[in-house]
């Protein structure tokens, strides 16, 4: 019989799971505040309305569940068969009756958290492949889902805010995004950024400490993360007090 408590013993993964589940609860709460009619409204993502966004977040839970099952069974089950299949499934699911879309969201989230719960401690380092083709330990799926649920809660556009995010989440998001830019810097000619969080005593975040030229940007940690995730430049200023230019793409 399946256990009723997490099998994972690594305290870092246990803490990460807590943050993912808090994010799911946050996202689900904002989704539940939407009336059926609200589902037809726009999201904050320009190319997706709320139905497409809600379909995507539900299907993302299913896709991540496939990776956890892969790690548990050793039977390769990719997140998506192809980019096209992923897109078609979102298009189709977005047309579902509202209650069916709510059920997809709830059931997919529960299934994922049960798979995480029942994954044996020794299986958390088993490797799987992400949608972008990276080989990662399955423990990485926790962070993959964490950033989806928290950020897409904001994208629902009914009141969730980066300002509500826990400080450790804001820090982890910035580290993730700056790391992604570091890896693409040469190929894409990206600038080095020195980010000063004014609500953290001006503590600067910079993954290239010996850079001779850096673009300095200031804002609250929440505003810097909003900017870095491509959700607008509000509250982010240059060293001269000018509005910041939009951030490079993240993923
Ligand atoms: Zn997403």
PDB file of C-alpha atoms and ligand atoms in Angstrom:
ATOM      1  CA  UNK A   1       0.000   0.000   0.000  1.00  0.00           C
ATOM      2  CA  UNK A   2       1.212   3.490  -0.799  1.00  0.00           C
ATOM      3  CA  UNK A   3       2.532   5.552   2.062  1.00  0.00           C
ATOM      4  CA  UNK A   4       0.599   8.612   3.214  1.00  0.00           C
ATOM      5  CA  UNK A   5       3.649  10.745   3.851  1.00  0.00           C
ATOM      6  CA  UNK A   6       6.533  11.871   1.663  1.00  0.00           C
ATOM      7  CA  UNK A   7       9.221   9.212   1.156  1.00  0.00           C
ATOM      8  CA  UNK A   8      11.922  11.766   0.413  1.00  0.00           C
ATOM      9  CA  UNK A   9      14.558  12.138   3.147  1.00  0.00           C
ATOM     10  CA  UNK A  10      16.708  14.958   1.688  1.00  0.00           C
ATOM     11  CA  UNK A  11      15.733  18.087   3.700  1.00  0.00           C
ATOM     12  CA  UNK A  12      16.441  20.414   0.740  1.00  0.00           C
ATOM     13  CA  UNK A  13      14.012  18.504  -1.463  1.00  0.00           C
ATOM     14  CA  UNK A  14      11.455  18.393   1.356  1.00  0.00           C
ATOM     15  CA  UNK A  15      11.671  22.196   1.662  1.00  0.00           C
ATOM     16  CA  UNK A  16      11.380  22.566  -2.112  1.00  0.00           C
ATOM     17  CA  UNK A  17       8.270  20.367  -2.108  1.00  0.00           C
ATOM     18  CA  UNK A  18       6.692  22.610   0.490  1.00  0.00           C
ATOM     19  CA  UNK A  19       7.266  25.673  -1.700  1.00  0.00           C
ATOM     20  CA  UNK A  20       5.806  23.890  -4.745  1.00  0.00           C
ATOM     21  CA  UNK A  21       2.704  22.855  -2.804  1.00  0.00           C
ATOM     22  CA  UNK A  22       2.258  26.360  -1.372  1.00  0.00           C
ATOM     23  CA  UNK A  23       2.470  27.652  -4.945  1.00  0.00           C
ATOM     24  CA  UNK A  24      -0.134  25.170  -6.130  1.00  0.00           C
ATOM     25  CA  UNK A  25      -2.438  26.218  -3.296  1.00  0.00           C
ATOM     26  CA  UNK A  26      -1.888  29.886  -4.202  1.00  0.00           C
ATOM     27  CA  UNK A  27      -2.593  29.256  -7.885  1.00  0.00           C
ATOM     28  CA  UNK A  28      -5.678  27.115  -7.126  1.00  0.00           C
ATOM     29  CA  UNK A  29      -7.046  29.770  -4.783  1.00  0.00           C
ATOM     30  CA  UNK A  30      -6.781  32.453  -7.456  1.00  0.00           C
ATOM     31  CA  UNK A  31      -8.313  30.102 -10.041  1.00  0.00           C
ATOM     32  CA  UNK A  32     -11.224  29.295  -7.710  1.00  0.00           C
ATOM     33  CA  UNK A  33     -11.908  33.013  -7.320  1.00  0.00           C
ATOM     34  CA  UNK A  34     -12.661  33.200 -11.051  1.00  0.00           C
ATOM     35  CA  UNK A  35     -16.300  32.833 -12.084  1.00  0.00           C
ATOM     36  CA  UNK A  36     -17.125  30.669 -15.082  1.00  0.00           C
ATOM     37  CA  UNK A  37     -17.556  33.833 -17.148  1.00  0.00           C
ATOM     38  CA  UNK A  38     -14.122  35.075 -16.000  1.00  0.00           C
ATOM     39  CA  UNK A  39     -12.554  32.046 -17.715  1.00  0.00           C
ATOM     40  CA  UNK A  40     -13.246  33.680 -21.074  1.00  0.00           C
ATOM     41  CA  UNK A  41     -11.314  36.836 -20.152  1.00  0.00           C
ATOM     42  CA  UNK A  42      -7.738  37.718 -21.017  1.00  0.00           C
ATOM     43  CA  UNK A  43      -4.714  36.557 -19.029  1.00  0.00           C
ATOM     44  CA  UNK A  44      -1.716  38.829 -18.524  1.00  0.00           C
ATOM     45  CA  UNK A  45       0.111  36.797 -21.176  1.00  0.00           C
ATOM     46  CA  UNK A  46      -0.557  38.564 -24.456  1.00  0.00           C
ATOM     47  CA  UNK A  47      -1.028  35.500 -26.646  1.00  0.00           C
ATOM     48  CA  UNK A  48      -3.102  33.363 -24.252  1.00  0.00           C
ATOM     49  CA  UNK A  49      -6.523  34.013 -22.733  1.00  0.00           C
ATOM     50  CA  UNK A  50      -7.290  32.539 -19.307  1.00  0.00           C
ATOM     51  CA  UNK A  51      -8.644  29.292 -20.789  1.00  0.00           C
ATOM     52  CA  UNK A  52      -5.376  28.621 -22.599  1.00  0.00           C
ATOM     53  CA  UNK A  53      -3.352  29.536 -19.521  1.00  0.00           C
ATOM     54  CA  UNK A  54      -5.435  27.295 -17.214  1.00  0.00           C
ATOM     55  CA  UNK A  55      -5.236  24.438 -19.727  1.00  0.00           C
ATOM     56  CA  UNK A  56      -1.453  24.877 -19.957  1.00  0.00           C
ATOM     57  CA  UNK A  57      -0.912  24.821 -16.183  1.00  0.00           C
ATOM     58  CA  UNK A  58      -3.055  21.694 -15.793  1.00  0.00           C
ATOM     59  CA  UNK A  59      -1.345  19.909 -18.679  1.00  0.00           C
ATOM     60  CA  UNK A  60       2.050  20.963 -17.304  1.00  0.00           C
ATOM     61  CA  UNK A  61       1.226  19.082 -14.068  1.00  0.00           C
ATOM     62  CA  UNK A  62       0.405  16.003 -16.133  1.00  0.00           C
ATOM     63  CA  UNK A  63       3.633  16.332 -18.124  1.00  0.00           C
ATOM     64  CA  UNK A  64       5.725  16.671 -14.960  1.00  0.00           C
ATOM     65  CA  UNK A  65       3.861  13.697 -13.475  1.00  0.00           C
ATOM     66  CA  UNK A  66       5.085  11.656 -16.453  1.00  0.00           C
ATOM     67  CA  UNK A  67       8.685  12.516 -15.510  1.00  0.00           C
ATOM     68  CA  UNK A  68       8.155  11.419 -11.907  1.00  0.00           C
ATOM     69  CA  UNK A  69       6.610   8.161 -13.119  1.00  0.00           C
ATOM     70  CA  UNK A  70       9.619   7.711 -15.417  1.00  0.00           C
ATOM     71  CA  UNK A  71      11.964   8.120 -12.450  1.00  0.00           C
ATOM     72  CA  UNK A  72       9.969   5.610 -10.394  1.00  0.00           C
ATOM     73  CA  UNK A  73       9.502   2.916 -13.056  1.00  0.00           C
ATOM     74  CA  UNK A  74      12.528   3.382 -15.327  1.00  0.00           C
ATOM     75  CA  UNK A  75      10.136   3.367 -18.299  1.00  0.00           C
ATOM     76  CA  UNK A  76      10.859   6.452 -20.426  1.00  0.00           C
ATOM     77  CA  UNK A  77       7.801   8.715 -20.626  1.00  0.00           C
ATOM     78  CA  UNK A  78       8.651  12.163 -22.003  1.00  0.00           C
ATOM     79  CA  UNK A  79       6.862  15.321 -20.931  1.00  0.00           C
ATOM     80  CA  UNK A  80       5.412  15.792 -24.413  1.00  0.00           C
ATOM     81  CA  UNK A  81       5.590  13.725 -27.603  1.00  0.00           C
ATOM     82  CA  UNK A  82       6.490  16.893 -29.529  1.00  0.00           C
ATOM     83  CA  UNK A  83       6.102  20.665 -29.452  1.00  0.00           C
ATOM     84  CA  UNK A  84       3.196  20.338 -31.867  1.00  0.00           C
ATOM     85  CA  UNK A  85       1.409  17.803 -29.679  1.00  0.00           C
ATOM     86  CA  UNK A  86       1.892  20.057 -26.656  1.00  0.00           C
ATOM     87  CA  UNK A  87       0.377  23.014 -28.512  1.00  0.00           C
ATOM     88  CA  UNK A  88      -2.531  21.008 -29.897  1.00  0.00           C
ATOM     89  CA  UNK A  89      -3.392  19.640 -26.462  1.00  0.00           C
ATOM     90  CA  UNK A  90      -3.508  23.160 -25.020  1.00  0.00           C
ATOM     91  CA  UNK A  91      -5.705  24.360 -27.898  1.00  0.00           C
ATOM     92  CA  UNK A  92      -8.092  21.447 -27.397  1.00  0.00           C
ATOM     93  CA  UNK A  93      -8.244  21.660 -23.599  1.00  0.00           C
ATOM     94  CA  UNK A  94      -8.905  25.404 -23.734  1.00  0.00           C
ATOM     95  CA  UNK A  95     -12.240  24.603 -25.443  1.00  0.00           C
ATOM     96  CA  UNK A  96     -13.404  22.273 -22.625  1.00  0.00           C
ATOM     97  CA  UNK A  97     -16.497  23.202 -20.594  1.00  0.00           C
ATOM     98  CA  UNK A  98     -15.463  25.321 -17.621  1.00  0.00           C
ATOM     99  CA  UNK A  99     -16.141  22.595 -15.064  1.00  0.00           C
ATOM    100  CA  UNK A 100     -14.023  20.140 -17.039  1.00  0.00           C
ATOM    101  CA  UNK A 101     -11.192  22.658 -17.107  1.00  0.00           C
ATOM    102  CA  UNK A 102     -11.506  23.115 -13.330  1.00  0.00           C
ATOM    103  CA  UNK A 103     -11.397  19.329 -12.904  1.00  0.00           C
ATOM    104  CA  UNK A 104      -8.331  19.025 -15.141  1.00  0.00           C
ATOM    105  CA  UNK A 105      -6.576  21.605 -12.999  1.00  0.00           C
ATOM    106  CA  UNK A 106      -7.478  19.965  -9.680  1.00  0.00           C
ATOM    107  CA  UNK A 107      -6.960  16.333 -10.671  1.00  0.00           C
ATOM    108  CA  UNK A 108      -3.636  16.932 -12.401  1.00  0.00           C
ATOM    109  CA  UNK A 109      -2.313  18.803  -9.365  1.00  0.00           C
ATOM    110  CA  UNK A 110      -3.387  16.050  -6.959  1.00  0.00           C
ATOM    111  CA  UNK A 111      -1.920  13.304  -9.156  1.00  0.00           C
ATOM    112  CA  UNK A 112       1.434  15.090  -9.278  1.00  0.00           C
ATOM    113  CA  UNK A 113       1.666  15.624  -5.546  1.00  0.00           C
ATOM    114  CA  UNK A 114       0.798  11.948  -4.929  1.00  0.00           C
ATOM    115  CA  UNK A 115       3.551  10.846  -7.340  1.00  0.00           C
ATOM    116  CA  UNK A 116       6.047  13.053  -5.512  1.00  0.00           C
ATOM    117  CA  UNK A 117       4.834  11.749  -2.154  1.00  0.00           C
ATOM    118  CA  UNK A 118       5.229   8.106  -3.152  1.00  0.00           C
ATOM    119  CA  UNK A 119       8.577   8.432  -4.953  1.00  0.00           C
ATOM    120  CA  UNK A 120      11.071   6.378  -2.896  1.00  0.00           C
ATOM    121  CA  UNK A 121      13.944   8.315  -1.291  1.00  0.00           C
ATOM    122  CA  UNK A 122      16.552   6.546  -3.435  1.00  0.00           C
ATOM    123  CA  UNK A 123      14.726   7.370  -6.694  1.00  0.00           C
ATOM    124  CA  UNK A 124      14.930  11.171  -6.367  1.00  0.00           C
ATOM    125  CA  UNK A 125      18.329  11.274  -8.105  1.00  0.00           C
ATOM    126  CA  UNK A 126      17.149   9.224 -11.111  1.00  0.00           C
ATOM    127  CA  UNK A 127      17.562  11.177 -14.322  1.00  0.00           C
ATOM    128  CA  UNK A 128      14.840  12.348 -16.692  1.00  0.00           C
ATOM    129  CA  UNK A 129      14.732  14.700 -19.676  1.00  0.00           C
ATOM    130  CA  UNK A 130      12.948  18.058 -19.583  1.00  0.00           C
ATOM    131  CA  UNK A 131      10.842  19.506 -22.379  1.00  0.00           C
ATOM    132  CA  UNK A 132      13.888  21.514 -23.476  1.00  0.00           C
ATOM    133  CA  UNK A 133      15.951  18.333 -23.718  1.00  0.00           C
ATOM    134  CA  UNK A 134      18.060  18.814 -20.585  1.00  0.00           C
ATOM    135  CA  UNK A 135      18.937  15.690 -18.555  1.00  0.00           C
ATOM    136  CA  UNK A 136      18.229  16.438 -14.885  1.00  0.00           C
ATOM    137  CA  UNK A 137      17.654  14.521 -11.650  1.00  0.00           C
ATOM    138  CA  UNK A 138      13.921  14.102 -11.133  1.00  0.00           C
ATOM    139  CA  UNK A 139      14.196  16.293  -8.024  1.00  0.00           C
ATOM    140  CA  UNK A 140      14.430  19.204 -10.519  1.00  0.00           C
ATOM    141  CA  UNK A 141      10.740  18.643 -11.381  1.00  0.00           C
ATOM    142  CA  UNK A 142       9.852  20.253  -8.065  1.00  0.00           C
ATOM    143  CA  UNK A 143      11.411  23.562  -9.098  1.00  0.00           C
ATOM    144  CA  UNK A 144       9.987  23.241 -12.638  1.00  0.00           C
ATOM    145  CA  UNK A 145       6.504  23.099 -11.183  1.00  0.00           C
ATOM    146  CA  UNK A 146       7.183  25.709  -8.492  1.00  0.00           C
ATOM    147  CA  UNK A 147       7.961  28.460 -10.989  1.00  0.00           C
ATOM    148  CA  UNK A 148       4.970  27.500 -13.161  1.00  0.00           C
ATOM    149  CA  UNK A 149       2.332  27.718 -10.442  1.00  0.00           C
ATOM    150  CA  UNK A 150       3.557  30.865  -8.697  1.00  0.00           C
ATOM    151  CA  UNK A 151       4.184  32.925 -11.829  1.00  0.00           C
ATOM    152  CA  UNK A 152       1.114  31.738 -13.714  1.00  0.00           C
ATOM    153  CA  UNK A 153      -1.000  32.633 -10.654  1.00  0.00           C
ATOM    154  CA  UNK A 154       0.048  36.225 -11.380  1.00  0.00           C
ATOM    155  CA  UNK A 155      -0.673  35.707 -15.086  1.00  0.00           C
ATOM    156  CA  UNK A 156      -4.295  34.806 -14.268  1.00  0.00           C
ATOM    157  CA  UNK A 157      -4.664  38.544 -13.800  1.00  0.00           C
ATOM    158  CA  UNK A 158      -7.060  38.561 -10.862  1.00  0.00           C
ATOM    159  CA  UNK A 159      -4.920  39.853  -8.066  1.00  0.00           C
ATOM    160  CA  UNK A 160      -1.943  37.554  -7.461  1.00  0.00           C
ATOM    161  CA  UNK A 161       1.254  39.610  -7.133  1.00  0.00           C
ATOM    162  CA  UNK A 162       4.993  39.040  -7.075  1.00  0.00           C
ATOM    163  CA  UNK A 163       4.863  40.997  -3.804  1.00  0.00           C
ATOM    164  CA  UNK A 164       3.055  37.993  -2.262  1.00  0.00           C
ATOM    165  CA  UNK A 165       5.897  35.588  -3.096  1.00  0.00           C
ATOM    166  CA  UNK A 166       8.020  34.271  -0.197  1.00  0.00           C
ATOM    167  CA  UNK A 167      11.524  35.865  -0.105  1.00  0.00           C
ATOM    168  CA  UNK A 168      13.262  32.526  -0.728  1.00  0.00           C
ATOM    169  CA  UNK A 169      11.164  32.088  -3.879  1.00  0.00           C
ATOM    170  CA  UNK A 170      12.128  35.546  -5.193  1.00  0.00           C
ATOM    171  CA  UNK A 171      15.804  34.715  -4.551  1.00  0.00           C
ATOM    172  CA  UNK A 172      15.538  31.344  -6.300  1.00  0.00           C
ATOM    173  CA  UNK A 173      13.794  32.870  -9.319  1.00  0.00           C
ATOM    174  CA  UNK A 174      16.474  35.543  -9.714  1.00  0.00           C
ATOM    175  CA  UNK A 175      19.240  32.956  -9.416  1.00  0.00           C
ATOM    176  CA  UNK A 176      17.540  30.760 -12.015  1.00  0.00           C
ATOM    177  CA  UNK A 177      17.032  33.596 -14.497  1.00  0.00           C
ATOM    178  CA  UNK A 178      20.502  35.150 -14.082  1.00  0.00           C
ATOM    179  CA  UNK A 179      21.995  31.678 -14.534  1.00  0.00           C
ATOM    180  CA  UNK A 180      20.040  31.180 -17.759  1.00  0.00           C
ATOM    181  CA  UNK A 181      21.291  34.542 -19.067  1.00  0.00           C
ATOM    182  CA  UNK A 182      24.876  33.659 -18.100  1.00  0.00           C
ATOM    183  CA  UNK A 183      24.712  30.477 -20.160  1.00  0.00           C
ATOM    184  CA  UNK A 184      23.404  32.374 -23.215  1.00  0.00           C
ATOM    185  CA  UNK A 185      25.415  35.570 -22.745  1.00  0.00           C
ATOM    186  CA  UNK A 186      28.093  34.987 -25.379  1.00  0.00           C
ATOM    187  CA  UNK A 187      25.815  33.427 -27.977  1.00  0.00           C
ATOM    188  CA  UNK A 188      23.203  36.177 -27.677  1.00  0.00           C
ATOM    189  CA  UNK A 189      25.363  39.119 -26.596  1.00  0.00           C
ATOM    190  CA  UNK A 190      23.401  39.648 -23.371  1.00  0.00           C
ATOM    191  CA  UNK A 191      24.552  42.318 -20.894  1.00  0.00           C
ATOM    192  CA  UNK A 192      25.715  41.574 -17.363  1.00  0.00           C
ATOM    193  CA  UNK A 193      23.220  42.904 -14.841  1.00  0.00           C
ATOM    194  CA  UNK A 194      23.878  44.122 -11.336  1.00  0.00           C
ATOM    195  CA  UNK A 195      20.513  43.950  -9.597  1.00  0.00           C
ATOM    196  CA  UNK A 196      20.114  45.898  -6.347  1.00  0.00           C
ATOM    197  CA  UNK A 197      17.123  44.909  -4.256  1.00  0.00           C
ATOM    198  CA  UNK A 198      16.307  48.114  -2.351  1.00  0.00           C
ATOM    199  CA  UNK A 199      14.172  46.250   0.205  1.00  0.00           C
ATOM    200  CA  UNK A 200      17.082  43.924   1.009  1.00  0.00           C
ATOM    201  CA  UNK A 201      19.464  46.635   2.124  1.00  0.00           C
ATOM    202  CA  UNK A 202      20.543  47.194  -1.483  1.00  0.00           C
ATOM    203  CA  UNK A 203      22.154  43.775  -1.606  1.00  0.00           C
ATOM    204  CA  UNK A 204      23.311  43.256  -5.183  1.00  0.00           C
ATOM    205  CA  UNK A 205      22.779  40.082  -7.140  1.00  0.00           C
ATOM    206  CA  UNK A 206      25.291  39.482  -9.887  1.00  0.00           C
ATOM    207  CA  UNK A 207      26.418  36.099 -11.136  1.00  0.00           C
ATOM    208  CA  UNK A 208      29.470  37.588 -12.897  1.00  0.00           C
ATOM    209  CA  UNK A 209      31.232  39.358  -9.995  1.00  0.00           C
ATOM    210  CA  UNK A 210      34.382  40.276 -12.009  1.00  0.00           C
ATOM    211  CA  UNK A 211      32.491  41.868 -14.907  1.00  0.00           C
ATOM    212  CA  UNK A 212      33.991  45.244 -15.854  1.00  0.00           C
ATOM    213  CA  UNK A 213      30.761  46.632 -17.266  1.00  0.00           C
ATOM    214  CA  UNK A 214      27.382  45.836 -15.841  1.00  0.00           C
ATOM    215  CA  UNK A 215      23.910  47.331 -16.191  1.00  0.00           C
ATOM    216  CA  UNK A 216      22.818  48.359 -12.709  1.00  0.00           C
ATOM    217  CA  UNK A 217      19.096  48.118 -11.988  1.00  0.00           C
ATOM    218  CA  UNK A 218      17.287  48.934  -8.752  1.00  0.00           C
ATOM    219  CA  UNK A 219      13.925  47.924  -7.415  1.00  0.00           C
ATOM    220  CA  UNK A 220      12.311  45.819  -4.742  1.00  0.00           C
ATOM    221  CA  UNK A 221      13.123  42.128  -4.984  1.00  0.00           C
ATOM    222  CA  UNK A 222       9.569  41.537  -6.216  1.00  0.00           C
ATOM    223  CA  UNK A 223       9.832  44.242  -8.894  1.00  0.00           C
ATOM    224  CA  UNK A 224      13.194  42.888 -10.069  1.00  0.00           C
ATOM    225  CA  UNK A 225      11.746  39.393 -10.388  1.00  0.00           C
ATOM    226  CA  UNK A 226       8.681  40.725 -12.237  1.00  0.00           C
ATOM    227  CA  UNK A 227      11.040  42.493 -14.655  1.00  0.00           C
ATOM    228  CA  UNK A 228      13.350  39.478 -15.041  1.00  0.00           C
ATOM    229  CA  UNK A 229      10.450  37.147 -15.833  1.00  0.00           C
ATOM    230  CA  UNK A 230       9.358  39.469 -18.639  1.00  0.00           C
ATOM    231  CA  UNK A 231       6.253  40.743 -16.811  1.00  0.00           C
ATOM    232  CA  UNK A 232       6.950  44.460 -17.160  1.00  0.00           C
ATOM    233  CA  UNK A 233       9.390  47.136 -16.014  1.00  0.00           C
ATOM    234  CA  UNK A 234       7.255  48.783 -13.296  1.00  0.00           C
ATOM    235  CA  UNK A 235       9.315  49.824 -10.293  1.00  0.00           C
ATOM    236  CA  UNK A 236      12.689  49.008 -11.879  1.00  0.00           C
ATOM    237  CA  UNK A 237      15.076  51.904 -12.528  1.00  0.00           C
ATOM    238  CA  UNK A 238      18.611  52.280 -13.840  1.00  0.00           C
ATOM    239  CA  UNK A 239      21.392  53.825 -11.738  1.00  0.00           C
ATOM    240  CA  UNK A 240      20.478  57.188 -13.349  1.00  0.00           C
ATOM    241  CA  UNK A 241      16.854  56.816 -12.320  1.00  0.00           C
ATOM    242  CA  UNK A 242      15.653  56.048 -15.856  1.00  0.00           C
ATOM    243  CA  UNK A 243      13.055  53.341 -16.504  1.00  0.00           C
ATOM    244  CA  UNK A 244      14.663  49.965 -17.193  1.00  0.00           C
ATOM    245  CA  UNK A 245      14.640  48.433 -20.654  1.00  0.00           C
ATOM    246  CA  UNK A 246      12.719  45.164 -20.927  1.00  0.00           C
ATOM    247  CA  UNK A 247      14.607  42.071 -19.767  1.00  0.00           C
ATOM    248  CA  UNK A 248      16.006  39.464 -22.156  1.00  0.00           C
ATOM    249  CA  UNK A 249      13.852  36.363 -22.498  1.00  0.00           C
ATOM    250  CA  UNK A 250      14.245  33.842 -19.669  1.00  0.00           C
ATOM    251  CA  UNK A 251      13.441  30.396 -21.092  1.00  0.00           C
TER     252      UNK A 251
HETATM  253 ZN1  LIG B   1       4.132  27.852 -18.265  1.00  0.00          ZN
END
